[in-house]
């Protein structure tokens, strides 16, 4: 996952302002005091301006004559940017961000596993074998285990041989990183068997089983976090979401059953569009609004941006 390394005055400035925005210390619409930043960080105006241009490219800040530099609305932020995902994880004090990432993974990864079972090459299988072996060899080394886990999921997504699907790698990796920060540090269930089951299904060329095994693996990730509180120092944050079904969540909490939308979503992705809540297509509204209304998840909404307003063909429903 490519991220801004934060080195040097330029990198430190990007990190400093980016983290403050995502943490809410700099609010939407708030004017940024450029002169104060220069003094606080002891850097030149040139460095400040270059850093703000980086943040502007990420959709976090904007600049207007007479108004100066300001924090743009959250709807303008590129939530799929690797740095923004990382800053958001660092700045959130509850389990909501993890849940959003898990929802995206529940949509993307099972479908990716299904495609991998149909399209994997010998080289893909070898890379998956190597990643699984690295997970086994990591033992109690949490850092090595996390790296191997990320590698397995990255290779599996690549084995689907779909360039657009591969662009979701940053969300998958961030979701894994968030989970692994807690799961590998605690008393989590052995995850090797679940990963091996996915690989075995992919190796046998069994799309349905590969998809099913990936759902089980994702459910295990939620169970690993059950009882953990991703929250503030006082322990008042909401607990991890509990689910007796790997793909069902409570509607009252803004979640959904992935199976209910899997078939239309798959067709929509092929067509380059997303369904609205009723299962019908509205070609007159931007897809970002449809995604936001359907999923109540800004990360999924951002995933629709590449196709927004681009669909001009017939409605893809049967």
Tab-separated table of C-alpha atoms in Angstrom:
chain	number	residue	atom	x	y	z
A	1	UNK	CA	0.000	0.000	0.000
A	2	UNK	CA	1.691	3.186	-1.171
A	3	UNK	CA	1.544	5.971	1.404
A	4	UNK	CA	3.195	9.324	1.858
A	5	UNK	CA	6.338	8.569	3.865
A	6	UNK	CA	6.157	11.748	5.960
A	7	UNK	CA	9.901	12.415	5.782
A	8	UNK	CA	11.397	15.878	5.466
A	9	UNK	CA	9.726	19.205	6.162
A	10	UNK	CA	7.364	18.746	3.223
A	11	UNK	CA	6.267	15.284	4.359
A	12	UNK	CA	5.894	16.341	7.979
A	13	UNK	CA	3.649	19.218	6.957
A	14	UNK	CA	1.411	16.921	4.891
A	15	UNK	CA	1.188	14.473	7.787
A	16	UNK	CA	0.533	17.185	10.363
A	17	UNK	CA	-2.317	18.892	8.522
A	18	UNK	CA	-3.785	15.686	7.093
A	19	UNK	CA	-4.013	14.030	10.488
A	20	UNK	CA	-5.546	17.141	12.055
A	21	UNK	CA	-8.238	17.283	9.376
A	22	UNK	CA	-9.128	13.605	9.709
A	23	UNK	CA	-9.138	13.853	13.508
A	24	UNK	CA	-11.536	16.800	13.354
A	25	UNK	CA	-9.113	19.310	14.840
A	26	UNK	CA	-9.500	21.245	11.585
A	27	UNK	CA	-13.198	21.245	10.725
A	28	UNK	CA	-14.929	21.274	7.348
A	29	UNK	CA	-15.089	24.825	6.037
A	30	UNK	CA	-12.517	26.105	8.521
A	31	UNK	CA	-9.904	28.500	7.160
A	32	UNK	CA	-6.337	27.293	7.636
A	33	UNK	CA	-3.971	29.900	9.051
A	34	UNK	CA	-0.973	29.407	6.757
A	35	UNK	CA	1.186	31.917	8.635
A	36	UNK	CA	0.497	30.115	11.923
A	37	UNK	CA	1.562	26.809	10.366
A	38	UNK	CA	4.818	28.345	9.216
A	39	UNK	CA	5.567	29.502	12.738
A	40	UNK	CA	4.341	26.361	14.485
A	41	UNK	CA	6.361	23.979	12.332
A	42	UNK	CA	9.250	26.313	11.593
A	43	UNK	CA	9.063	25.816	7.836
A	44	UNK	CA	9.082	28.157	4.871
A	45	UNK	CA	6.010	29.434	3.057
A	46	UNK	CA	7.178	27.579	-0.063
A	47	UNK	CA	7.111	24.245	1.793
A	48	UNK	CA	3.688	25.056	3.251
A	49	UNK	CA	2.263	25.864	-0.170
A	50	UNK	CA	3.716	22.702	-1.742
A	51	UNK	CA	2.281	20.611	1.082
A	52	UNK	CA	-1.144	22.198	0.752
A	53	UNK	CA	-1.116	21.362	-2.960
A	54	UNK	CA	-0.630	17.691	-2.027
A	55	UNK	CA	-3.588	17.899	0.349
A	56	UNK	CA	-5.624	19.717	-2.294
A	57	UNK	CA	-5.016	16.844	-4.712
A	58	UNK	CA	-6.444	14.506	-2.077
A	59	UNK	CA	-9.575	16.660	-1.871
A	60	UNK	CA	-8.927	17.732	1.724
A	61	UNK	CA	-8.319	21.448	1.213
A	62	UNK	CA	-9.196	24.149	-1.283
A	63	UNK	CA	-8.193	27.748	-1.888
A	64	UNK	CA	-10.234	30.793	-2.884
A	65	UNK	CA	-9.338	34.424	-3.369
A	66	UNK	CA	-10.154	36.553	-0.312
A	67	UNK	CA	-10.995	33.382	1.641
A	68	UNK	CA	-7.615	31.697	1.606
A	69	UNK	CA	-7.023	27.985	2.196
A	70	UNK	CA	-9.850	26.052	3.848
A	71	UNK	CA	-10.898	22.499	4.690
A	72	UNK	CA	-13.188	21.129	1.996
A	73	UNK	CA	-16.409	19.209	2.799
A	74	UNK	CA	-15.943	15.538	3.608
A	75	UNK	CA	-17.888	14.647	0.467
A	76	UNK	CA	-14.949	16.033	-1.551
A	77	UNK	CA	-12.305	13.939	0.220
A	78	UNK	CA	-10.734	11.071	-1.700
A	79	UNK	CA	-11.534	8.414	0.880
A	80	UNK	CA	-9.778	5.747	-1.210
A	81	UNK	CA	-6.468	7.595	-0.946
A	82	UNK	CA	-3.988	5.486	1.035
A	83	UNK	CA	-2.935	8.366	3.267
A	84	UNK	CA	-6.502	9.424	4.018
A	85	UNK	CA	-7.442	5.861	4.944
A	86	UNK	CA	-4.436	5.693	7.257
A	87	UNK	CA	-5.159	9.080	8.838
A	88	UNK	CA	-8.804	8.196	9.281
A	89	UNK	CA	-7.872	5.015	11.142
A	90	UNK	CA	-5.543	7.029	13.382
A	91	UNK	CA	-8.148	9.710	14.028
A	92	UNK	CA	-11.286	7.641	14.683
A	93	UNK	CA	-12.155	6.683	18.246
A	94	UNK	CA	-14.853	4.096	17.579
A	95	UNK	CA	-15.430	0.928	15.581
A	96	UNK	CA	-17.329	2.668	12.787
A	97	UNK	CA	-14.354	2.999	10.472
A	98	UNK	CA	-13.481	-0.678	10.814
A	99	UNK	CA	-17.102	-1.573	10.078
A	100	UNK	CA	-17.095	0.519	6.889
A	101	UNK	CA	-13.936	-1.221	5.728
A	102	UNK	CA	-15.401	-4.610	6.587
A	103	UNK	CA	-18.515	-3.851	4.534
A	104	UNK	CA	-16.363	-3.035	1.509
A	105	UNK	CA	-14.293	-6.181	1.993
A	106	UNK	CA	-17.495	-8.249	2.251
A	107	UNK	CA	-18.516	-7.008	-1.185
A	108	UNK	CA	-15.148	-7.067	-2.957
A	109	UNK	CA	-13.153	-10.007	-1.628
A	110	UNK	CA	-15.667	-12.862	-2.021
A	111	UNK	CA	-16.253	-11.781	-5.627
A	112	UNK	CA	-12.486	-11.519	-6.099
A	113	UNK	CA	-12.003	-15.051	-4.759
A	114	UNK	CA	-14.669	-16.339	-7.160
A	115	UNK	CA	-12.909	-14.745	-10.123
A	116	UNK	CA	-9.526	-15.979	-8.903
A	117	UNK	CA	-10.838	-19.558	-8.931
A	118	UNK	CA	-11.785	-19.077	-12.578
A	119	UNK	CA	-8.736	-17.155	-13.794
A	120	UNK	CA	-5.744	-18.013	-11.585
A	121	UNK	CA	-2.505	-18.999	-13.260
A	122	UNK	CA	0.208	-21.342	-12.033
A	123	UNK	CA	2.222	-18.272	-11.046
A	124	UNK	CA	-0.722	-16.988	-8.999
A	125	UNK	CA	-1.018	-20.304	-7.173
A	126	UNK	CA	2.695	-20.338	-6.410
A	127	UNK	CA	2.519	-16.795	-5.042
A	128	UNK	CA	-0.446	-17.761	-2.857
A	129	UNK	CA	1.418	-20.848	-1.618
A	130	UNK	CA	4.410	-18.673	-0.752
A	131	UNK	CA	2.253	-16.166	1.127
A	132	UNK	CA	0.527	-18.914	3.099
A	133	UNK	CA	3.894	-20.475	3.938
A	134	UNK	CA	5.114	-17.087	5.159
A	135	UNK	CA	2.062	-16.828	7.414
A	136	UNK	CA	2.858	-20.229	8.902
A	137	UNK	CA	6.532	-19.378	9.378
A	138	UNK	CA	5.749	-16.067	11.078
A	139	UNK	CA	4.705	-17.820	14.263
A	140	UNK	CA	4.551	-15.318	17.131
A	141	UNK	CA	6.176	-12.571	15.049
A	142	UNK	CA	3.175	-10.241	14.711
A	143	UNK	CA	4.871	-7.920	12.212
A	144	UNK	CA	5.817	-10.796	9.894
A	145	UNK	CA	2.359	-12.341	10.267
A	146	UNK	CA	0.639	-9.095	9.303
A	147	UNK	CA	2.919	-8.662	6.271
A	148	UNK	CA	2.258	-12.229	5.096
A	149	UNK	CA	-1.489	-11.847	5.618
A	150	UNK	CA	-1.526	-8.651	3.549
A	151	UNK	CA	0.520	-10.379	0.864
A	152	UNK	CA	-1.942	-13.284	0.624
A	153	UNK	CA	-4.944	-11.015	0.119
A	154	UNK	CA	-3.081	-8.786	-2.337
A	155	UNK	CA	-2.043	-11.772	-4.466
A	156	UNK	CA	-5.546	-13.252	-4.326
A	157	UNK	CA	-7.068	-10.007	-5.564
A	158	UNK	CA	-4.485	-9.899	-8.352
A	159	UNK	CA	-5.347	-13.478	-9.335
A	160	UNK	CA	-8.777	-12.214	-10.424
A	161	UNK	CA	-6.939	-10.406	-13.259
A	162	UNK	CA	-9.265	-7.422	-13.188
A	163	UNK	CA	-7.472	-4.076	-13.172
A	164	UNK	CA	-10.424	-2.188	-11.706
A	165	UNK	CA	-10.837	-4.729	-8.933
A	166	UNK	CA	-7.150	-4.449	-8.121
A	167	UNK	CA	-7.646	-0.733	-7.472
A	168	UNK	CA	-9.602	-1.750	-4.373
A	169	UNK	CA	-6.363	-3.110	-2.937
A	170	UNK	CA	-5.827	-0.008	-0.819
A	171	UNK	CA	-9.156	-0.522	0.976
A	172	UNK	CA	-8.526	-4.240	1.457
A	173	UNK	CA	-5.064	-3.636	2.854
A	174	UNK	CA	-6.236	-0.889	5.179
A	175	UNK	CA	-9.035	-3.130	6.435
A	176	UNK	CA	-6.553	-5.915	7.086
A	177	UNK	CA	-4.139	-3.545	8.779
A	178	UNK	CA	-6.847	-2.227	11.093
A	179	UNK	CA	-7.960	-5.768	11.980
A	180	UNK	CA	-4.442	-7.112	12.380
A	181	UNK	CA	-3.393	-4.272	14.669
A	182	UNK	CA	-5.755	-5.787	17.234
A	183	UNK	CA	-6.160	-9.431	16.264
A	184	UNK	CA	-2.488	-10.380	16.082
A	185	UNK	CA	-1.859	-8.608	19.358
A	186	UNK	CA	-4.627	-10.526	21.129
A	187	UNK	CA	-5.917	-14.060	21.520
A	188	UNK	CA	-7.295	-14.426	17.995
A	189	UNK	CA	-8.322	-17.684	16.379
A	190	UNK	CA	-5.751	-19.391	14.158
A	191	UNK	CA	-6.434	-17.906	10.722
A	192	UNK	CA	-4.284	-20.313	8.687
A	193	UNK	CA	-7.039	-22.933	8.132
A	194	UNK	CA	-9.449	-20.305	6.789
A	195	UNK	CA	-6.830	-18.938	4.384
A	196	UNK	CA	-5.870	-22.454	3.321
A	197	UNK	CA	-9.509	-23.283	2.578
A	198	UNK	CA	-9.733	-20.274	0.250
A	199	UNK	CA	-6.528	-21.283	-1.515
A	200	UNK	CA	-7.651	-24.910	-1.895
A	201	UNK	CA	-10.916	-23.795	-3.515
A	202	UNK	CA	-9.047	-21.458	-5.866
A	203	UNK	CA	-6.598	-24.228	-6.750
A	204	UNK	CA	-9.425	-26.649	-7.559
A	205	UNK	CA	-11.130	-24.034	-9.718
A	206	UNK	CA	-14.285	-23.976	-7.578
A	207	UNK	CA	-15.689	-20.416	-7.783
A	208	UNK	CA	-18.675	-20.953	-5.483
A	209	UNK	CA	-16.597	-22.595	-2.775
A	210	UNK	CA	-13.859	-19.969	-3.041
A	211	UNK	CA	-16.453	-17.247	-2.522
A	212	UNK	CA	-18.024	-19.111	0.403
A	213	UNK	CA	-14.665	-19.746	2.075
A	214	UNK	CA	-13.747	-16.081	1.757
A	215	UNK	CA	-16.983	-15.101	3.485
A	216	UNK	CA	-16.117	-17.477	6.323
A	217	UNK	CA	-12.643	-15.935	6.540
A	218	UNK	CA	-14.133	-12.445	6.741
A	219	UNK	CA	-16.565	-13.568	9.415
A	220	UNK	CA	-13.609	-14.865	11.405
A	221	UNK	CA	-12.068	-11.397	11.189
A	222	UNK	CA	-15.176	-9.945	12.860
A	223	UNK	CA	-15.165	-12.655	15.517
A	224	UNK	CA	-11.495	-11.953	16.220
A	225	UNK	CA	-12.524	-8.467	17.240
A	226	UNK	CA	-15.632	-9.388	19.209
A	227	UNK	CA	-15.226	-8.211	22.769
A	228	UNK	CA	-12.497	-5.760	21.820
A	229	UNK	CA	-13.339	-2.073	22.136
A	230	UNK	CA	-11.820	0.072	19.427
A	231	UNK	CA	-12.188	3.228	21.390
A	232	UNK	CA	-11.243	6.026	23.635
A	233	UNK	CA	-9.050	5.671	26.720
A	234	UNK	CA	-12.126	5.528	28.962
A	235	UNK	CA	-13.442	2.480	27.154
A	236	UNK	CA	-16.746	4.094	26.217
A	237	UNK	CA	-16.595	3.373	22.503
A	238	UNK	CA	-18.967	0.931	20.871
A	239	UNK	CA	-17.924	-2.741	20.874
A	240	UNK	CA	-17.074	-4.604	17.713
A	241	UNK	CA	-20.107	-5.700	15.691
A	242	UNK	CA	-21.320	-9.157	16.626
A	243	UNK	CA	-22.788	-11.325	13.894
A	244	UNK	CA	-24.003	-14.905	13.902
A	245	UNK	CA	-23.941	-14.906	10.116
A	246	UNK	CA	-20.801	-14.057	8.123
A	247	UNK	CA	-22.592	-11.691	5.781
A	248	UNK	CA	-25.661	-10.410	7.648
A	249	UNK	CA	-25.746	-7.173	9.625
A	250	UNK	CA	-28.556	-5.306	11.368
A	251	UNK	CA	-30.417	-2.789	9.227
A	252	UNK	CA	-30.934	-0.545	12.240
A	253	UNK	CA	-27.170	-0.065	12.404
A	254	UNK	CA	-26.977	0.794	8.712
A	255	UNK	CA	-25.718	-2.627	7.649
A	256	UNK	CA	-27.134	-5.079	5.139
A	257	UNK	CA	-27.071	-8.681	3.972
A	258	UNK	CA	-24.428	-8.845	1.259
A	259	UNK	CA	-26.202	-11.803	-0.362
A	260	UNK	CA	-29.286	-9.682	-1.012
A	261	UNK	CA	-27.363	-7.362	-3.306
A	262	UNK	CA	-24.558	-9.620	-4.563
A	263	UNK	CA	-26.209	-10.569	-7.861
A	264	UNK	CA	-27.409	-7.092	-8.910
A	265	UNK	CA	-24.173	-5.539	-7.696
A	266	UNK	CA	-22.138	-7.941	-9.820
A	267	UNK	CA	-24.206	-7.046	-12.872
A	268	UNK	CA	-23.957	-3.373	-12.049
A	269	UNK	CA	-20.186	-3.491	-11.799
A	270	UNK	CA	-20.019	-5.164	-15.200
A	271	UNK	CA	-22.293	-2.491	-16.625
A	272	UNK	CA	-20.512	0.310	-14.823
A	273	UNK	CA	-23.287	1.351	-12.502
A	274	UNK	CA	-24.787	0.635	-9.081
A	275	UNK	CA	-28.390	-0.207	-8.106
A	276	UNK	CA	-30.481	2.058	-5.952
A	277	UNK	CA	-32.230	0.678	-2.897
A	278	UNK	CA	-35.347	-0.536	-4.710
A	279	UNK	CA	-33.276	-2.623	-7.109
A	280	UNK	CA	-34.056	-0.360	-10.036
A	281	UNK	CA	-31.674	1.872	-11.919
A	282	UNK	CA	-31.974	5.625	-11.938
A	283	UNK	CA	-29.804	6.916	-14.759
A	284	UNK	CA	-30.538	10.533	-13.925
A	285	UNK	CA	-28.693	10.642	-10.571
A	286	UNK	CA	-24.947	10.499	-9.967
A	287	UNK	CA	-23.841	7.056	-8.902
A	288	UNK	CA	-22.120	8.456	-5.850
A	289	UNK	CA	-25.516	9.556	-4.515
A	290	UNK	CA	-27.048	6.171	-5.288
A	291	UNK	CA	-24.235	4.385	-3.497
A	292	UNK	CA	-24.444	6.697	-0.523
A	293	UNK	CA	-28.199	6.200	-0.247
A	294	UNK	CA	-28.003	2.443	-0.587
A	295	UNK	CA	-25.063	1.617	1.610
A	296	UNK	CA	-24.758	4.606	3.969
A	297	UNK	CA	-21.030	4.014	3.620
A	298	UNK	CA	-18.793	6.792	2.236
A	299	UNK	CA	-16.000	4.368	1.324
A	300	UNK	CA	-18.365	2.410	-0.935
A	301	UNK	CA	-19.691	5.693	-2.290
A	302	UNK	CA	-16.172	6.750	-3.251
A	303	UNK	CA	-15.696	3.416	-5.019
A	304	UNK	CA	-18.467	4.413	-7.431
A	305	UNK	CA	-16.688	7.584	-8.557
A	306	UNK	CA	-14.888	6.034	-11.573
A	307	UNK	CA	-18.275	5.193	-13.070
A	308	UNK	CA	-20.254	8.254	-11.959
A	309	UNK	CA	-22.473	9.683	-14.721
A	310	UNK	CA	-20.802	7.420	-17.296
A	311	UNK	CA	-23.531	4.828	-17.844
A	312	UNK	CA	-25.615	5.418	-20.955
A	313	UNK	CA	-26.679	1.898	-21.905
A	314	UNK	CA	-29.803	-0.108	-21.043
A	315	UNK	CA	-30.698	-1.034	-17.471
A	316	UNK	CA	-28.783	-4.280	-16.759
A	317	UNK	CA	-31.450	-5.980	-14.611
A	318	UNK	CA	-33.159	-9.153	-15.826
